[in-house]
mmCIF file of C-alpha atoms in Angstrom:
data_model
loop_
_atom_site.group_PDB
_atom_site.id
_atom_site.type_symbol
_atom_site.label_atom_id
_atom_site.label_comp_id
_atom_site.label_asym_id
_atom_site.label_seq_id
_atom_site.Cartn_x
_atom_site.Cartn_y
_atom_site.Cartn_z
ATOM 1 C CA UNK A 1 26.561 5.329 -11.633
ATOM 2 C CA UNK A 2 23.550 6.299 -8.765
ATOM 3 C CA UNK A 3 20.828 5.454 -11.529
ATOM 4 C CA UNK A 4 17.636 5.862 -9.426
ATOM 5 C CA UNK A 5 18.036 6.663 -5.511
ATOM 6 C CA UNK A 6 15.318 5.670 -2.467
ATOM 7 C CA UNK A 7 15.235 6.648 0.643
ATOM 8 C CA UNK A 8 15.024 5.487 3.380
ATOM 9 C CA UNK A 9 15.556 1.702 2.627
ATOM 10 C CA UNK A 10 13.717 0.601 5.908
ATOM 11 C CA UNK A 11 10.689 2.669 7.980
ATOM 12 C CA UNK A 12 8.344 1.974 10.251
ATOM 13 C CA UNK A 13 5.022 4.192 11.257
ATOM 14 C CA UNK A 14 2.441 4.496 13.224
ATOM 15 C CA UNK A 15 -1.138 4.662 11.757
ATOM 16 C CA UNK A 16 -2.050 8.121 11.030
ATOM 17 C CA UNK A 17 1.686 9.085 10.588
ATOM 18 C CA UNK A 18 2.332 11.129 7.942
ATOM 19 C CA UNK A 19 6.107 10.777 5.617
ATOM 20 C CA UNK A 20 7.547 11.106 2.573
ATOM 21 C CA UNK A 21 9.345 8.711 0.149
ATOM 22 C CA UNK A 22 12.244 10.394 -1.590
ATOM 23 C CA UNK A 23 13.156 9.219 -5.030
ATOM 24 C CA UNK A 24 16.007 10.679 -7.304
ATOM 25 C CA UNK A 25 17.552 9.935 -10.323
ATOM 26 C CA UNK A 26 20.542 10.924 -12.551
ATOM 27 C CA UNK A 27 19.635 9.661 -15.742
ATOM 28 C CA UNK A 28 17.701 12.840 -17.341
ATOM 29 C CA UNK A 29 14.473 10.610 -17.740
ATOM 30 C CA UNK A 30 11.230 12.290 -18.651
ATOM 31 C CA UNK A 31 9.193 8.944 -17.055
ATOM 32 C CA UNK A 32 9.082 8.484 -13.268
ATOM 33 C CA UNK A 33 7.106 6.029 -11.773
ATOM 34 C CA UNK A 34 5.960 4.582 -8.173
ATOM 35 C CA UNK A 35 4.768 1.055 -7.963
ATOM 36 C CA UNK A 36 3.971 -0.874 -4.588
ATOM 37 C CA UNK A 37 4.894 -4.946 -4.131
ATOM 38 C CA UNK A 38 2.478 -7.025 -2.299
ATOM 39 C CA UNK A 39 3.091 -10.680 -2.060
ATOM 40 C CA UNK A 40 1.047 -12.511 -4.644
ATOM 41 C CA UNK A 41 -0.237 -9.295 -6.379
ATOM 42 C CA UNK A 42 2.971 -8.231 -8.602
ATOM 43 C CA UNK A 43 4.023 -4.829 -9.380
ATOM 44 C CA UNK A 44 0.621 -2.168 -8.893
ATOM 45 C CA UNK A 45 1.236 1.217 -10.459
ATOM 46 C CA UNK A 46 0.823 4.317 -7.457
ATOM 47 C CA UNK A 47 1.327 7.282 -9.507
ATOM 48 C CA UNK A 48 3.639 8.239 -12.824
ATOM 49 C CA UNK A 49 4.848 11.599 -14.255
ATOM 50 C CA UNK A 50 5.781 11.977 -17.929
ATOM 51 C CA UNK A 51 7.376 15.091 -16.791
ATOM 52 C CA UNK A 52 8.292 17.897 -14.554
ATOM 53 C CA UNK A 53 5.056 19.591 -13.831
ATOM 54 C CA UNK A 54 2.761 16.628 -14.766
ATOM 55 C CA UNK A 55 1.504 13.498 -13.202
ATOM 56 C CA UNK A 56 -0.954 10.993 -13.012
ATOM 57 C CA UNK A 57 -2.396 8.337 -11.571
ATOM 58 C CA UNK A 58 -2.085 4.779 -11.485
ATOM 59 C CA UNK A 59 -3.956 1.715 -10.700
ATOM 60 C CA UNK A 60 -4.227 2.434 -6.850
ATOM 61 C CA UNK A 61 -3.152 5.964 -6.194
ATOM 62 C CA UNK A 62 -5.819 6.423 -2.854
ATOM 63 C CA UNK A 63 -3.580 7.579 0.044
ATOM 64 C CA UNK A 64 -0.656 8.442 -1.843
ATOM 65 C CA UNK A 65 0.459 12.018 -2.931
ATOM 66 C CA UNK A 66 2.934 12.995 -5.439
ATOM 67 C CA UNK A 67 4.439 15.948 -7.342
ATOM 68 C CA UNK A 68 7.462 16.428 -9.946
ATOM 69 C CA UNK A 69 8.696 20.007 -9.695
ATOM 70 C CA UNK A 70 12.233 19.324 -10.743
ATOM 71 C CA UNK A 71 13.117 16.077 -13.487
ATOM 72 C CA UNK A 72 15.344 14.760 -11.199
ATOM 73 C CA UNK A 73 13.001 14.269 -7.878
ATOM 74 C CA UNK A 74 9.986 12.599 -7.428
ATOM 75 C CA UNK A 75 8.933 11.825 -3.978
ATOM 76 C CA UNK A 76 6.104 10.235 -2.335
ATOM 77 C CA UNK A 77 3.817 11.338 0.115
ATOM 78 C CA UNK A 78 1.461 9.104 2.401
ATOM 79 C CA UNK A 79 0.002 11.981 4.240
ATOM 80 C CA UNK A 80 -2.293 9.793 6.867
ATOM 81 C CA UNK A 81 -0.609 6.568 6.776
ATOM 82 C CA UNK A 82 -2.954 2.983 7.398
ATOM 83 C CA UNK A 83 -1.637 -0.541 7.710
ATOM 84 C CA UNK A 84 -3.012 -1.286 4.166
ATOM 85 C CA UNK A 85 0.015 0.985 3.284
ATOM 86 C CA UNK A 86 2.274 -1.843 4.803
ATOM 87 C CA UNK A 87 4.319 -2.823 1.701
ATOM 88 C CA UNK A 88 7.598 -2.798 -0.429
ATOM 89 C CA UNK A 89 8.057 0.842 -2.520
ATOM 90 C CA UNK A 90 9.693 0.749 -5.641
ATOM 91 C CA UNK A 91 10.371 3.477 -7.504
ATOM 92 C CA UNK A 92 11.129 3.542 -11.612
ATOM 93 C CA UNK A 93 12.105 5.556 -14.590
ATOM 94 C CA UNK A 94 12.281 5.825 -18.295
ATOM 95 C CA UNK A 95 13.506 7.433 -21.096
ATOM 96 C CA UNK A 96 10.662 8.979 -23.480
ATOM 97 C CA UNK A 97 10.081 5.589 -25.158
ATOM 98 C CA UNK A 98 9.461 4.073 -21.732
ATOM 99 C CA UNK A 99 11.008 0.827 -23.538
ATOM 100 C CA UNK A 100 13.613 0.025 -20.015
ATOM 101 C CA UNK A 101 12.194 0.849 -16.209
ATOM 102 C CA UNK A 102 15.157 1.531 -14.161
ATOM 103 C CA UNK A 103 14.161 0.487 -10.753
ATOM 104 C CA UNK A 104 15.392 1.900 -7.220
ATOM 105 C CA UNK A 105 16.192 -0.801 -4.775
ATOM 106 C CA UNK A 106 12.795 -0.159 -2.577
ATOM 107 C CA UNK A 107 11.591 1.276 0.668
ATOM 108 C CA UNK A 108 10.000 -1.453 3.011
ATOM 109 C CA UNK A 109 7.559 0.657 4.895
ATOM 110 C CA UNK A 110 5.543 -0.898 8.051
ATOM 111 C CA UNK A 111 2.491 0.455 9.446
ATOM 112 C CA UNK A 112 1.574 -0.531 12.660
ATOM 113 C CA UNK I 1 -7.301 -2.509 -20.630
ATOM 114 C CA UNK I 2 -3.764 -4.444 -21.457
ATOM 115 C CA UNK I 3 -2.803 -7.123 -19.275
ATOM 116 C CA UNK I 4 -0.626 -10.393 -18.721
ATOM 117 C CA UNK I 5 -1.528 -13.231 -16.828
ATOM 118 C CA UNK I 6 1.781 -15.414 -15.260
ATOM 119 C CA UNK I 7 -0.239 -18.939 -14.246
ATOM 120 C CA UNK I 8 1.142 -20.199 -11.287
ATOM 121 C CA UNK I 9 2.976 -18.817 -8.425
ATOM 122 C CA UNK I 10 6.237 -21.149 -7.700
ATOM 123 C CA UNK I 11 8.326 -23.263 -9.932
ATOM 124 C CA UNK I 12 11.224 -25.379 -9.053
ATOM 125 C CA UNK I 13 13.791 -27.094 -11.199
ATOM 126 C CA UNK I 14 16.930 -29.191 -11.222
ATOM 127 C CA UNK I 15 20.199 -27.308 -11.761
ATOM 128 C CA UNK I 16 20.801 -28.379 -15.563
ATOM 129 C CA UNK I 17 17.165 -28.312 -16.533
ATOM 130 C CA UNK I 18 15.020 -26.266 -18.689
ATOM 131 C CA UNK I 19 13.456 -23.414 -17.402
ATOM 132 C CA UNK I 20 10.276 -22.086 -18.578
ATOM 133 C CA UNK I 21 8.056 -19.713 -17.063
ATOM 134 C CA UNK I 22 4.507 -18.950 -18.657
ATOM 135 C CA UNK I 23 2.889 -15.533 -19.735
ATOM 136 C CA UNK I 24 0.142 -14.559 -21.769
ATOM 137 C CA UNK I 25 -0.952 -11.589 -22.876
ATOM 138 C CA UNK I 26 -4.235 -9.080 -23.444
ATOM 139 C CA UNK I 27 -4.712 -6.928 -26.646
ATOM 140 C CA UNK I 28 -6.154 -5.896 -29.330
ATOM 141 C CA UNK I 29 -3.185 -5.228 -30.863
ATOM 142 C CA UNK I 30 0.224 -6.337 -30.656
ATOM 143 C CA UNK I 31 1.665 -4.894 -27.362
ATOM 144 C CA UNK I 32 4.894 -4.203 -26.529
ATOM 145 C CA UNK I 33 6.178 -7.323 -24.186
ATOM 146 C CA UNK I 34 8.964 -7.564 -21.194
ATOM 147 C CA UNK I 35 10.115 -10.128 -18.843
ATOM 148 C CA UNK I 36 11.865 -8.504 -15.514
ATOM 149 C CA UNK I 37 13.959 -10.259 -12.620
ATOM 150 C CA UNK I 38 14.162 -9.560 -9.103
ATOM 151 C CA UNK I 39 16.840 -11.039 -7.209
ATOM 152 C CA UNK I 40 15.998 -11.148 -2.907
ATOM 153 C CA UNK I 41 16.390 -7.873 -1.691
ATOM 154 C CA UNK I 42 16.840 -5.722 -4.738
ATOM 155 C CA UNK I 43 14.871 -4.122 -7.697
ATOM 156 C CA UNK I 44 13.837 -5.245 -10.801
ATOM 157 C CA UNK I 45 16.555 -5.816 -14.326
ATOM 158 C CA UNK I 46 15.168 -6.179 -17.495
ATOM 159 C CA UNK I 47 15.480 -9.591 -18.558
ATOM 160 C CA UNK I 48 14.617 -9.087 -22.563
ATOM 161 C CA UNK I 49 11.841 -7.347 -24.531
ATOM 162 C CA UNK I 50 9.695 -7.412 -27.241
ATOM 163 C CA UNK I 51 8.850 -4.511 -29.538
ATOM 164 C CA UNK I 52 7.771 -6.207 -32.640
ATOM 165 C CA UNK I 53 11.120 -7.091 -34.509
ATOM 166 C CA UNK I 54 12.097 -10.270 -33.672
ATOM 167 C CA UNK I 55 9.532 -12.848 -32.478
ATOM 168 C CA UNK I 56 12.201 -14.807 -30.678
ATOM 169 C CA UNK I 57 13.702 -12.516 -28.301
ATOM 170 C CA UNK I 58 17.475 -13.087 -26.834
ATOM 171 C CA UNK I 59 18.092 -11.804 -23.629
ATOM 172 C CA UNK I 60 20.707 -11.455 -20.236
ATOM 173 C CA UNK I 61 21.796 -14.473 -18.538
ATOM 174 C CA UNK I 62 21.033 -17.256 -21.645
ATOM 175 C CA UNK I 63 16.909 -16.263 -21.276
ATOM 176 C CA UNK I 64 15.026 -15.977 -24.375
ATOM 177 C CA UNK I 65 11.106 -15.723 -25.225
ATOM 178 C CA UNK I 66 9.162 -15.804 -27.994
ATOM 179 C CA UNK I 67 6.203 -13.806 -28.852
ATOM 180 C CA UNK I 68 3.569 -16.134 -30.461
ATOM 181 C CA UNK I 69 0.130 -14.195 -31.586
ATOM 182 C CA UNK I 70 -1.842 -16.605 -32.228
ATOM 183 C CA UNK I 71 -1.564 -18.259 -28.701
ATOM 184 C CA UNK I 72 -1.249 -14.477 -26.859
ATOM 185 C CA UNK I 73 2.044 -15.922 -25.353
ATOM 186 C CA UNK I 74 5.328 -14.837 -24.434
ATOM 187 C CA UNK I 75 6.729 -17.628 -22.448
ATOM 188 C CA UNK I 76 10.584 -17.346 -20.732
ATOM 189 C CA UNK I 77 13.055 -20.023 -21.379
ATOM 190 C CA UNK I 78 16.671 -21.244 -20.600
ATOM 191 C CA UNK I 79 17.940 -24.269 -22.033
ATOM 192 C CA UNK I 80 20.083 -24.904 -18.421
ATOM 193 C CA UNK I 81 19.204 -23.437 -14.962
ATOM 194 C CA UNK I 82 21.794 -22.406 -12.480
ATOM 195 C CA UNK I 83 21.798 -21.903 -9.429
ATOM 196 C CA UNK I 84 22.128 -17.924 -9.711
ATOM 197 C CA UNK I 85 18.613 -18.258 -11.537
ATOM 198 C CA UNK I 86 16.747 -18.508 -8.398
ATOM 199 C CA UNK I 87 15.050 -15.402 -8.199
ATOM 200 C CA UNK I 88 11.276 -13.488 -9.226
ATOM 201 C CA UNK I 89 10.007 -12.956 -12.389
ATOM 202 C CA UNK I 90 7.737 -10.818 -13.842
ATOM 203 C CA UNK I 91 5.981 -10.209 -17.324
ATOM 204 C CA UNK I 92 4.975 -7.252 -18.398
ATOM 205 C CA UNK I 93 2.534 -5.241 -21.081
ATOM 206 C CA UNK I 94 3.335 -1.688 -21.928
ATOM 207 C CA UNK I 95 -0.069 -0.116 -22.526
ATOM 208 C CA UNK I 96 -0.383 1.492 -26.024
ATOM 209 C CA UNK I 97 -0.237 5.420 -26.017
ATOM 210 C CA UNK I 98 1.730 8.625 -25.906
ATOM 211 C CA UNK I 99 1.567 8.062 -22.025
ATOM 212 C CA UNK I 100 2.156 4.452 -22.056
ATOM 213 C CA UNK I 101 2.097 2.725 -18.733
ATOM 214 C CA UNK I 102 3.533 -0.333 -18.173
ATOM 215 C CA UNK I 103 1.233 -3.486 -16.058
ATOM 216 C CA UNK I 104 2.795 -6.442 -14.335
ATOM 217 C CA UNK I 105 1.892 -9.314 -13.839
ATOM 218 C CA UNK I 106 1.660 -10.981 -10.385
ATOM 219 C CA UNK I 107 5.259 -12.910 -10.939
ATOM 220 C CA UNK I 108 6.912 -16.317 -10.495
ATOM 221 C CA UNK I 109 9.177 -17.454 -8.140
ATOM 222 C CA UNK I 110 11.674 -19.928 -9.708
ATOM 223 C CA UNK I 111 13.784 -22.200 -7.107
ATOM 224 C CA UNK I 112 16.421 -24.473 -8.356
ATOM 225 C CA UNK I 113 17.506 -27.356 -6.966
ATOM 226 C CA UNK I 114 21.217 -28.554 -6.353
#
């Protein structure tokens, strides 16, 4: 059972580097979601999509692309990347009743 | 806007002694109520949840909470902590809404003690 997939795990930049977080999942869920993990601040919601074609943003969504063209994929995009970005990536999904996140096992990304 | 507030950031107990871990809640109306774990190095389980059935919720691992309105609570217990228990936790409010989000809080580390 793959449930949701991140890549990479680890990844370091440079400041004004530009890369994509990859997240896939097998599940069929309408609900993806991208949160970030800073110590002491909890889960913050990046972006969400409630389904292929549609998405949203979250509580801090500045610097951060996204798009959901297929259900399965919905990757990340930092396209000038700035130490503030330093953090842990976690990406989630849901079934329509968004009752149970299922949450990939993160992408610690350092900015330097 | 919907959200929980975890007081505290570390708590540290005996192996063999009760474990509680504090949330309370924001709402107008009852909200829909999670507690999730994070062991070191991996993503977050769901614990338990509330959806307003039950007000005393069962969950994995011999964790329960109850939802109490009229103190905006939803506080985590286990009668016995183990050693596996050491981990993060985090309460969360699913926002009300076709499009319902869900907010964490900022999370507890538990510790136990041999």
């Amino acid at each position: 059972n793959a449930g949701v997939t991140q890549t990479p795990k680890f990844q370091v930049l440079k400041t004004g580097q530009s890369m994509t977080l990859q997240c896939a999942q097998d599940m069929n869920h309408e609900y993806m979601s991208w949160y970030r993990q800073d110590p002491g601040m909890g889960l913050r919601l990046i972006h969400y999509s409630v389904g292929a074609g549609i998405t949203d943003q979250g509580e801090v969504p500045n610097g951060y692309n996204v798009s959901r063209s297929t259900t399965e994929d919905f990757p990340l995009r930092l396209l000038s990347a700035a130490p503030s970005q330093t953090s842990v990536y976690f990406c989630a999904s849901s079934s329509a009743g968004h009752e149970k996140l299922f949450f990939g096992s993160g992408t610690q990304l350092s900015v330097l | 806007a919907q959200s929980v507030t975890q007081l505290g950031s570390h708590v540290s107990v005996s192996e063999g002694a009760l474990v509680l871990l504090r949330c309370n809640y924001s709402s107008s109306v009852p909200p829909y109520l999670f507690w999730y774990v994070q062991y070191p190095n991996q993503g977050l389980q769901l614990l338990l949840k509330y959806t307003s059935a039950a007000t005393l919720v069962k969950g994995i691992n011999g964790f329960e909470a109850e939802f109490k309105k009229s103190e905006t609570s939803f506080h985590l217990t286990k009668p016995s902590a183990h050693m596996s228990d050491a981990a993060e936790y985090f309460c969360a409010v699913r926002h009300t809404g076709a499009n319902s989000k869900l907010t964490f809080g900022k999370g507890i580390t538990l510790s136990v003690r041999p």
